mmCIF file of C-alpha atoms in Angstrom:
data_model
loop_
_atom_site.group_PDB
_atom_site.id
_atom_site.type_symbol
_atom_site.label_atom_id
_atom_site.label_comp_id
_atom_site.label_asym_id
_atom_site.label_seq_id
_atom_site.Cartn_x
_atom_site.Cartn_y
_atom_site.Cartn_z
ATOM 1 C CA MET X 1112 -2.693 -35.957 21.816
ATOM 2 C CA ALA X 1113 -0.783 -36.446 18.609
ATOM 3 C CA LYS X 1114 -1.493 -40.110 18.479
ATOM 4 C CA LYS X 1115 -5.203 -39.557 19.414
ATOM 5 C CA TYR X 1116 -5.714 -37.150 16.405
ATOM 6 C CA SER X 1117 -3.161 -38.752 14.119
ATOM 7 C CA SER X 1118 -5.698 -39.418 11.364
ATOM 8 C CA LEU X 1119 -7.061 -35.807 11.461
ATOM 9 C CA ILE X 1120 -3.656 -34.534 11.303
ATOM 10 C CA LEU X 1121 -2.827 -36.694 8.410
ATOM 11 C CA MET X 1122 -6.102 -35.476 6.460
ATOM 12 C CA THR X 1123 -4.934 -31.752 6.890
ATOM 13 C CA LEU X 1124 -1.353 -32.282 5.614
ATOM 14 C CA PRO X 1125 -2.276 -31.797 1.852
ATOM 15 C CA GLY X 1126 -4.025 -28.531 2.771
ATOM 16 C CA VAL X 1127 -1.311 -27.366 5.002
ATOM 17 C CA LEU X 1128 1.196 -28.205 2.161
ATOM 18 C CA TYR X 1129 -0.781 -26.312 -0.389
ATOM 19 C CA LEU X 1130 -1.019 -23.282 1.777
ATOM 20 C CA PHE X 1131 2.786 -23.399 2.519
ATOM 21 C CA ILE X 1132 3.736 -23.722 -1.152
ATOM 22 C CA ASN X 1133 1.209 -21.273 -2.508
ATOM 23 C CA ASN X 1134 0.674 -18.639 0.163
ATOM 24 C CA TYR X 1135 3.775 -18.699 2.523
ATOM 25 C CA LEU X 1136 6.691 -19.802 0.560
ATOM 26 C CA PRO X 1137 6.380 -16.940 -2.104
ATOM 27 C CA MET X 1138 6.824 -14.331 0.728
ATOM 28 C CA LEU X 1139 10.543 -15.132 0.551
ATOM 29 C CA GLY X 1140 10.447 -13.356 -2.714
ATOM 30 C CA THR X 1141 9.261 -10.067 -1.322
ATOM 31 C CA PHE X 1142 12.979 -8.656 -1.466
ATOM 32 C CA ILE X 1143 12.714 -8.488 -5.189
ATOM 33 C CA ALA X 1144 10.705 -5.441 -4.890
ATOM 34 C CA PHE X 1145 13.770 -3.657 -3.536
ATOM 35 C CA LYS X 1146 16.067 -4.975 -6.014
ATOM 36 C CA ASN X 1147 16.973 -3.947 -9.559
ATOM 37 C CA ILE X 1148 16.728 -7.442 -11.157
ATOM 38 C CA ASN X 1149 19.616 -8.185 -13.483
ATOM 39 C CA TYR X 1150 19.509 -11.608 -14.971
ATOM 40 C CA THR X 1151 23.270 -11.731 -15.603
ATOM 41 C CA LYS X 1152 23.743 -11.313 -11.987
ATOM 42 C CA GLY X 1153 20.951 -13.413 -10.676
ATOM 43 C CA ILE X 1154 18.100 -12.474 -8.323
ATOM 44 C CA PHE X 1155 20.280 -12.708 -4.945
ATOM 45 C CA HIS X 1156 23.240 -10.740 -6.446
ATOM 46 C CA SER X 1157 21.288 -7.902 -8.197
ATOM 47 C CA ASP X 1158 21.822 -4.448 -6.910
ATOM 48 C CA TRP X 1159 19.493 -3.044 -3.944
ATOM 49 C CA VAL X 1160 17.670 0.027 -5.134
ATOM 50 C CA GLY X 1161 15.426 0.518 -1.887
ATOM 51 C CA PHE X 1162 12.053 2.037 -2.382
ATOM 52 C CA LYS X 1163 12.840 3.064 -6.170
ATOM 53 C CA ASN X 1164 10.654 0.176 -7.541
ATOM 54 C CA PHE X 1165 7.564 2.009 -5.714
ATOM 55 C CA GLU X 1166 8.208 5.338 -7.454
ATOM 56 C CA PHE X 1167 6.528 4.354 -10.565
ATOM 57 C CA LEU X 1168 3.158 4.020 -8.770
ATOM 58 C CA PHE X 1169 3.374 7.094 -6.615
ATOM 59 C CA LYS X 1170 5.014 9.399 -9.063
ATOM 60 C CA SER X 1171 2.985 8.402 -12.046
ATOM 61 C CA GLN X 1172 0.325 10.762 -13.432
ATOM 62 C CA ASP X 1173 -2.105 7.890 -13.346
ATOM 63 C CA ALA X 1174 -1.520 6.991 -9.772
ATOM 64 C CA PHE X 1175 -4.577 8.710 -8.502
ATOM 65 C CA ILE X 1176 -6.877 7.222 -11.311
ATOM 66 C CA ILE X 1177 -5.742 3.732 -10.738
ATOM 67 C CA THR X 1178 -6.111 3.919 -7.090
ATOM 68 C CA ARG X 1179 -9.444 5.655 -7.085
ATOM 69 C CA ASN X 1180 -10.727 3.101 -9.788
ATOM 70 C CA THR X 1181 -9.497 0.232 -7.610
ATOM 71 C CA LEU X 1182 -10.995 1.293 -4.312
ATOM 72 C CA LEU X 1183 -14.237 2.528 -5.800
ATOM 73 C CA TYR X 1184 -14.853 -0.479 -7.857
ATOM 74 C CA ASN X 1185 -13.971 -3.003 -5.236
ATOM 75 C CA GLY X 1186 -16.032 -1.019 -2.565
ATOM 76 C CA THR X 1187 -19.133 -1.130 -4.946
ATOM 77 C CA PHE X 1188 -18.629 -4.836 -5.669
ATOM 78 C CA ILE X 1189 -18.552 -5.545 -1.738
ATOM 79 C CA ILE X 1190 -21.867 -3.561 -1.082
ATOM 80 C CA VAL X 1191 -23.785 -4.221 -4.116
ATOM 81 C CA ASN X 1192 -22.824 -7.787 -4.943
ATOM 82 C CA ASN X 1193 -21.995 -9.282 -1.334
ATOM 83 C CA LEU X 1194 -24.006 -7.255 1.143
ATOM 84 C CA ILE X 1195 -27.208 -6.677 -1.057
ATOM 85 C CA ILE X 1196 -27.865 -8.659 -4.080
ATOM 86 C CA ALA X 1197 -26.049 -11.945 -2.938
ATOM 87 C CA LEU X 1198 -27.707 -11.841 0.494
ATOM 88 C CA LEU X 1199 -31.127 -11.323 -0.954
ATOM 89 C CA VAL X 1200 -30.710 -14.022 -3.408
ATOM 90 C CA ALA X 1201 -29.672 -16.537 -0.468
ATOM 91 C CA LEU X 1202 -32.632 -15.404 1.339
ATOM 92 C CA LEU X 1203 -34.838 -16.133 -1.525
ATOM 93 C CA LEU X 1204 -33.333 -19.555 -2.112
ATOM 94 C CA ASN X 1205 -33.805 -20.295 1.492
ATOM 95 C CA GLU X 1206 -37.520 -19.761 1.047
ATOM 96 C CA ILE X 1207 -37.687 -22.351 -1.754
ATOM 97 C CA LYS X 1208 -38.677 -25.557 -0.188
ATOM 98 C CA ASN X 1209 -38.742 -27.839 -3.446
ATOM 99 C CA ARG X 1210 -35.298 -29.303 -3.547
ATOM 100 C CA PHE X 1211 -35.203 -29.733 -7.106
ATOM 101 C CA ALA X 1212 -36.373 -26.374 -7.990
ATOM 102 C CA ARG X 1213 -33.635 -24.819 -5.474
ATOM 103 C CA ASN X 1214 -30.808 -27.110 -6.924
ATOM 104 C CA LEU X 1215 -31.668 -25.922 -10.433
ATOM 105 C CA TYR X 1216 -31.655 -22.258 -9.496
ATOM 106 C CA GLN X 1217 -28.258 -22.882 -7.652
ATOM 107 C CA SER X 1218 -26.943 -24.428 -10.979
ATOM 108 C CA ILE X 1219 -28.143 -21.841 -13.226
ATOM 109 C CA MET X 1220 -26.785 -19.023 -10.879
ATOM 110 C CA LEU X 1221 -23.329 -20.515 -10.563
ATOM 111 C CA LEU X 1222 -22.872 -21.121 -14.202
ATOM 112 C CA PRO X 1223 -21.639 -17.676 -14.942
ATOM 113 C CA PHE X 1224 -18.845 -18.117 -12.151
ATOM 114 C CA LEU X 1225 -17.436 -21.036 -14.240
ATOM 115 C CA ILE X 1226 -17.072 -19.027 -17.476
ATOM 116 C CA SER X 1227 -13.734 -17.354 -17.892
ATOM 117 C CA PHE X 1228 -13.524 -13.696 -18.722
ATOM 118 C CA SER X 1229 -12.170 -14.216 -22.063
ATOM 119 C CA ILE X 1230 -15.549 -15.542 -23.093
ATOM 120 C CA VAL X 1231 -17.366 -13.014 -20.861
ATOM 121 C CA GLY X 1232 -15.590 -10.178 -22.778
ATOM 122 C CA TYR X 1233 -17.050 -11.477 -26.043
ATOM 123 C CA ILE X 1234 -20.553 -11.917 -24.544
ATOM 124 C CA VAL X 1235 -20.461 -8.251 -23.427
ATOM 125 C CA LEU X 1236 -19.313 -7.415 -27.004
ATOM 126 C CA ALA X 1237 -22.262 -9.335 -28.419
ATOM 127 C CA PHE X 1238 -24.404 -6.876 -26.297
ATOM 128 C CA PHE X 1239 -22.488 -3.593 -26.686
ATOM 129 C CA SER X 1240 -20.925 -3.789 -30.075
ATOM 130 C CA ILE X 1241 -21.455 -0.446 -31.997
ATOM 131 C CA GLU X 1242 -22.361 -2.176 -35.289
ATOM 132 C CA HIS X 1243 -23.890 -5.606 -34.530
ATOM 133 C CA GLY X 1244 -24.540 -5.328 -30.808
ATOM 134 C CA PHE X 1245 -27.886 -6.527 -29.458
ATOM 135 C CA ILE X 1246 -28.680 -3.337 -27.505
ATOM 136 C CA ASN X 1247 -27.941 -0.988 -30.435
ATOM 137 C CA LYS X 1248 -29.452 -3.192 -33.268
ATOM 138 C CA VAL X 1249 -32.593 -4.537 -31.239
ATOM 139 C CA ILE X 1250 -33.235 -2.819 -28.059
ATOM 140 C CA PHE X 1251 -32.674 0.894 -29.070
ATOM 141 C CA PRO X 1252 -34.495 0.830 -32.469
ATOM 142 C CA PHE X 1253 -37.548 -0.524 -30.489
ATOM 143 C CA LEU X 1254 -37.325 2.310 -27.969
ATOM 144 C CA HIS X 1255 -36.537 4.859 -30.869
ATOM 145 C CA ILE X 1256 -33.084 5.633 -29.217
ATOM 146 C CA GLN X 1257 -30.059 6.470 -31.165
ATOM 147 C CA PRO X 1258 -27.253 3.873 -30.934
ATOM 148 C CA ILE X 1259 -24.257 4.397 -28.507
ATOM 149 C CA GLU X 1260 -20.771 3.842 -29.232
ATOM 150 C CA TRP X 1261 -20.151 1.961 -26.049
ATOM 151 C CA TYR X 1262 -16.480 1.203 -26.580
ATOM 152 C CA LEU X 1263 -15.579 4.782 -27.198
ATOM 153 C CA GLU X 1264 -17.515 6.354 -24.219
ATOM 154 C CA SER X 1265 -15.746 5.692 -20.832
ATOM 155 C CA LYS X 1266 -18.630 7.206 -18.800
ATOM 156 C CA TYR X 1267 -20.828 4.209 -19.299
ATOM 157 C CA TRP X 1268 -18.268 1.459 -18.223
ATOM 158 C CA PRO X 1269 -18.467 1.820 -14.479
ATOM 159 C CA TYR X 1270 -22.121 0.693 -14.636
ATOM 160 C CA ILE X 1271 -21.456 -2.090 -17.269
ATOM 161 C CA LEU X 1272 -18.479 -3.530 -15.129
ATOM 162 C CA VAL X 1273 -20.743 -3.396 -11.921
ATOM 163 C CA ILE X 1274 -23.387 -5.327 -13.795
ATOM 164 C CA VAL X 1275 -20.998 -7.811 -15.259
ATOM 165 C CA ASN X 1276 -19.343 -8.472 -12.025
ATOM 166 C CA THR X 1277 -22.797 -9.027 -10.245
ATOM 167 C CA TRP X 1278 -23.830 -11.381 -13.030
ATOM 168 C CA LYS X 1279 -20.749 -13.415 -12.729
ATOM 169 C CA TYR X 1280 -20.161 -13.558 -8.978
ATOM 170 C CA VAL X 1281 -23.603 -13.241 -7.367
ATOM 171 C CA GLY X 1282 -24.302 -16.971 -7.657
ATOM 172 C CA TYR X 1283 -21.059 -18.008 -5.913
ATOM 173 C CA SER X 1284 -21.450 -15.268 -3.139
ATOM 174 C CA SER X 1285 -25.050 -16.155 -2.478
ATOM 175 C CA LEU X 1286 -24.187 -19.952 -1.852
ATOM 176 C CA ILE X 1287 -21.794 -18.961 0.745
ATOM 177 C CA TYR X 1288 -24.693 -17.418 2.677
ATOM 178 C CA PHE X 1289 -26.940 -19.914 1.708
ATOM 179 C CA ALA X 1290 -24.866 -22.667 3.055
ATOM 180 C CA ALA X 1291 -24.813 -20.626 6.418
ATOM 181 C CA MET X 1292 -28.625 -20.574 6.371
ATOM 182 C CA ILE X 1293 -28.963 -24.200 5.873
ATOM 183 C CA GLY X 1294 -27.013 -24.700 9.073
ATOM 184 C CA ILE X 1295 -29.729 -22.894 11.124
ATOM 185 C CA ASN X 1296 -31.652 -25.066 13.538
ATOM 186 C CA GLN X 1297 -35.348 -25.323 11.968
ATOM 187 C CA GLU X 1298 -36.592 -25.187 15.641
ATOM 188 C CA TYR X 1299 -36.284 -21.530 15.610
ATOM 189 C CA TYR X 1300 -38.547 -21.130 12.717
ATOM 190 C CA GLU X 1301 -41.023 -23.472 13.993
ATOM 191 C CA ALA X 1302 -41.183 -21.502 17.304
ATOM 192 C CA ALA X 1303 -41.508 -18.306 15.424
ATOM 193 C CA ARG X 1304 -44.383 -19.711 13.299
ATOM 194 C CA MET X 1305 -46.319 -20.827 16.335
ATOM 195 C CA ASP X 1306 -45.895 -17.289 17.644
ATOM 196 C CA GLY X 1307 -47.452 -15.979 14.505
ATOM 197 C CA ALA X 1308 -44.240 -14.598 12.963
ATOM 198 C CA ASN X 1309 -44.656 -14.250 9.069
ATOM 199 C CA ARG X 1310 -41.676 -14.948 6.693
ATOM 200 C CA TRP X 1311 -40.511 -11.327 6.692
ATOM 201 C CA LEU X 1312 -40.193 -11.462 10.366
ATOM 202 C CA GLN X 1313 -38.486 -15.032 10.443
ATOM 203 C CA MET X 1314 -35.824 -13.607 7.715
ATOM 204 C CA THR X 1315 -35.181 -10.324 9.715
ATOM 205 C CA LYS X 1316 -35.318 -11.720 13.289
ATOM 206 C CA ILE X 1317 -33.891 -15.250 12.699
ATOM 207 C CA THR X 1318 -31.918 -15.682 9.486
ATOM 208 C CA LEU X 1319 -30.086 -12.421 9.158
ATOM 209 C CA PRO X 1320 -29.001 -12.357 12.894
ATOM 210 C CA LEU X 1321 -27.725 -15.855 12.862
ATOM 211 C CA ILE X 1322 -25.710 -15.466 9.833
ATOM 212 C CA ARG X 1323 -24.095 -12.087 10.789
ATOM 213 C CA PRO X 1324 -20.826 -13.626 11.693
ATOM 214 C CA VAL X 1325 -20.518 -15.227 8.290
ATOM 215 C CA VAL X 1326 -21.292 -11.825 6.478
ATOM 216 C CA ILE X 1327 -18.773 -10.193 8.622
ATOM 217 C CA VAL X 1328 -16.174 -12.858 7.887
ATOM 218 C CA VAL X 1329 -16.584 -12.274 4.141
ATOM 219 C CA VAL X 1330 -16.581 -8.705 4.288
ATOM 220 C CA LEU X 1331 -13.362 -8.718 6.117
ATOM 221 C CA ILE X 1332 -11.796 -11.116 3.688
ATOM 222 C CA LEU X 1333 -13.003 -8.840 0.801
ATOM 223 C CA ILE X 1334 -11.722 -5.706 2.525
ATOM 224 C CA GLY X 1335 -8.286 -7.405 2.682
ATOM 225 C CA ARG X 1336 -8.436 -7.875 -1.241
ATOM 226 C CA ILE X 1337 -9.846 -4.294 -1.805
ATOM 227 C CA PHE X 1338 -6.697 -3.030 -3.421
ATOM 228 C CA TYR X 1339 -6.538 -6.126 -5.727
ATOM 229 C CA ALA X 1340 -8.719 -5.762 -8.897
ATOM 230 C CA ASP X 1341 -10.083 -8.648 -11.041
ATOM 231 C CA PHE X 1342 -7.611 -8.392 -13.785
ATOM 232 C CA GLY X 1343 -9.549 -10.592 -16.279
ATOM 233 C CA MET X 1344 -12.739 -8.466 -15.777
ATOM 234 C CA PHE X 1345 -10.873 -5.006 -16.215
ATOM 235 C CA PHE X 1346 -8.646 -6.305 -19.061
ATOM 236 C CA GLN X 1347 -10.892 -8.638 -21.160
ATOM 237 C CA VAL X 1348 -14.272 -7.144 -20.873
ATOM 238 C CA PRO X 1349 -13.496 -3.558 -22.110
ATOM 239 C CA LEU X 1350 -11.142 -5.331 -24.640
ATOM 240 C CA ASN X 1351 -8.138 -3.368 -23.530
ATOM 241 C CA THR X 1352 -9.556 -0.300 -25.263
ATOM 242 C CA GLY X 1353 -7.173 2.718 -24.492
ATOM 243 C CA ILE X 1354 -10.033 5.439 -24.540
ATOM 244 C CA LEU X 1355 -11.659 3.691 -21.715
ATOM 245 C CA PHE X 1356 -8.615 3.783 -19.306
ATOM 246 C CA SER X 1357 -9.906 6.575 -17.237
ATOM 247 C CA THR X 1358 -12.703 4.298 -15.870
ATOM 248 C CA THR X 1359 -11.213 0.727 -16.550
ATOM 249 C CA ASN X 1360 -7.598 1.136 -15.683
ATOM 250 C CA VAL X 1361 -6.875 -0.433 -12.171
ATOM 251 C CA ILE X 1362 -3.708 -1.053 -10.286
ATOM 252 C CA ASP X 1363 -3.287 -4.658 -11.696
ATOM 253 C CA THR X 1364 -3.941 -3.713 -15.372
ATOM 254 C CA TYR X 1365 -1.746 -0.721 -15.066
ATOM 255 C CA VAL X 1366 1.221 -2.846 -13.878
ATOM 256 C CA TYR X 1367 0.566 -5.599 -16.386
ATOM 257 C CA ARG X 1368 0.908 -2.882 -19.193
ATOM 258 C CA ALA X 1369 3.915 -1.237 -17.657
ATOM 259 C CA LEU X 1370 5.483 -4.790 -17.214
ATOM 260 C CA LEU X 1371 5.018 -5.474 -20.961
ATOM 261 C CA VAL X 1372 6.682 -2.141 -21.729
ATOM 262 C CA THR X 1373 9.627 -2.124 -19.330
ATOM 263 C CA GLY X 1374 9.889 -5.822 -18.400
ATOM 264 C CA ASP X 1375 10.807 -4.803 -14.910
ATOM 265 C CA ILE X 1376 10.001 -7.537 -12.419
ATOM 266 C CA GLY X 1377 11.070 -5.665 -9.336
ATOM 267 C CA MET X 1378 8.399 -2.867 -10.346
ATOM 268 C CA SER X 1379 5.743 -5.530 -10.519
ATOM 269 C CA SER X 1380 6.863 -7.114 -7.244
ATOM 270 C CA ALA X 1381 6.840 -3.776 -5.500
ATOM 271 C CA ALA X 1382 3.105 -3.206 -6.689
ATOM 272 C CA GLY X 1383 2.263 -6.670 -5.293
ATOM 273 C CA LEU X 1384 3.857 -5.901 -1.963
ATOM 274 C CA TYR X 1385 2.205 -2.525 -1.885
ATOM 275 C CA GLN X 1386 -1.312 -4.121 -2.427
ATOM 276 C CA SER X 1387 -0.644 -6.811 0.135
ATOM 277 C CA THR X 1388 0.522 -4.583 2.759
ATOM 278 C CA VAL X 1389 -2.424 -2.021 2.359
ATOM 279 C CA GLY X 1390 -4.770 -4.954 2.282
ATOM 280 C CA PHE X 1391 -3.287 -6.396 5.580
ATOM 281 C CA VAL X 1392 -3.512 -3.075 7.377
ATOM 282 C CA LEU X 1393 -7.123 -2.493 6.257
ATOM 283 C CA VAL X 1394 -8.265 -6.015 7.501
ATOM 284 C CA ILE X 1395 -6.488 -5.230 10.953
ATOM 285 C CA ILE X 1396 -8.400 -1.794 11.164
ATOM 286 C CA ALA X 1397 -11.667 -3.378 9.987
ATOM 287 C CA ASN X 1398 -11.538 -6.182 12.508
ATOM 288 C CA MET X 1399 -10.680 -3.779 15.255
ATOM 289 C CA LEU X 1400 -13.943 -1.842 14.474
ATOM 290 C CA VAL X 1401 -15.771 -5.157 14.543
ATOM 291 C CA ARG X 1402 -14.326 -6.187 17.782
ATOM 292 C CA LYS X 1403 -15.697 -2.746 19.253
ATOM 293 C CA TRP X 1404 -19.070 -3.553 17.859
ATOM 294 C CA ASP X 1405 -19.467 -7.109 18.454
ATOM 295 C CA LYS X 1406 -16.409 -8.971 20.085
ATOM 296 C CA GLU X 1407 -17.874 -12.579 19.216
ATOM 297 C CA SER X 1408 -18.188 -11.760 15.279
ATOM 298 C CA ALA X 1409 -14.684 -10.411 14.985
ATOM 299 C CA LEU X 1410 -12.326 -12.595 12.783
ATOM 300 C CA PHE X 1411 -9.475 -12.626 15.321
#
């Protein structure tokens, strides 16, 4: 068997090696979360402190705020970006028959995904700057609305961050669904057209049911990352403005700022282990629910 598939096995070795180095080897360092790292003693000889490193998350006065923000933002991103807008965009792309136009739209939508959040932060600043922003200087005067101090009002930022996330990631997310749609046998559509089905019926009765397993897998993967926030977006887009922390501070940014102040690697490792453990449990629970609803669509 190994000799028969030796060429395929050889092709998989770089990917397996990458996964081992990048995903599995770092697991050996999880014990750092239970140690008080002392560089004079070294990592292995530093003192064990049990769950003390986890206390900064659970006993902090900001624990509820950062947990709430992380969960609500990621939950909103999953629903709005991946289950509604990205799926809708993929359906619209699938209806475009001109290959040049379709490729052009794909490239335009994918462009924001390739832009770093350092640049995105300044693009957002160009729109929402208090003194020189496009909205305050062009849009609001035209509508006879008083300028808003966007970077001093935290109540606006949940909406701004959702819009920014959708703008940046919807192109990439839609391509995943679109790739699944391309693989659908065209004979289904031809048979449906012969039976008099319009495009709406073709989308709802053929396209969506056939890509449902892909949608479920994507959602399960995102649920596993629901306790991980996009650090670049939550740190760079609000420009690390302290007055906005009530609506922009998440677990990742909180740990980063705490690490800058204390320099405690064990504390940072504890936060990462906490996020990974909760994400793993959520994936297991979500997959169990999917298995009860549709066994064939479950991830495992």
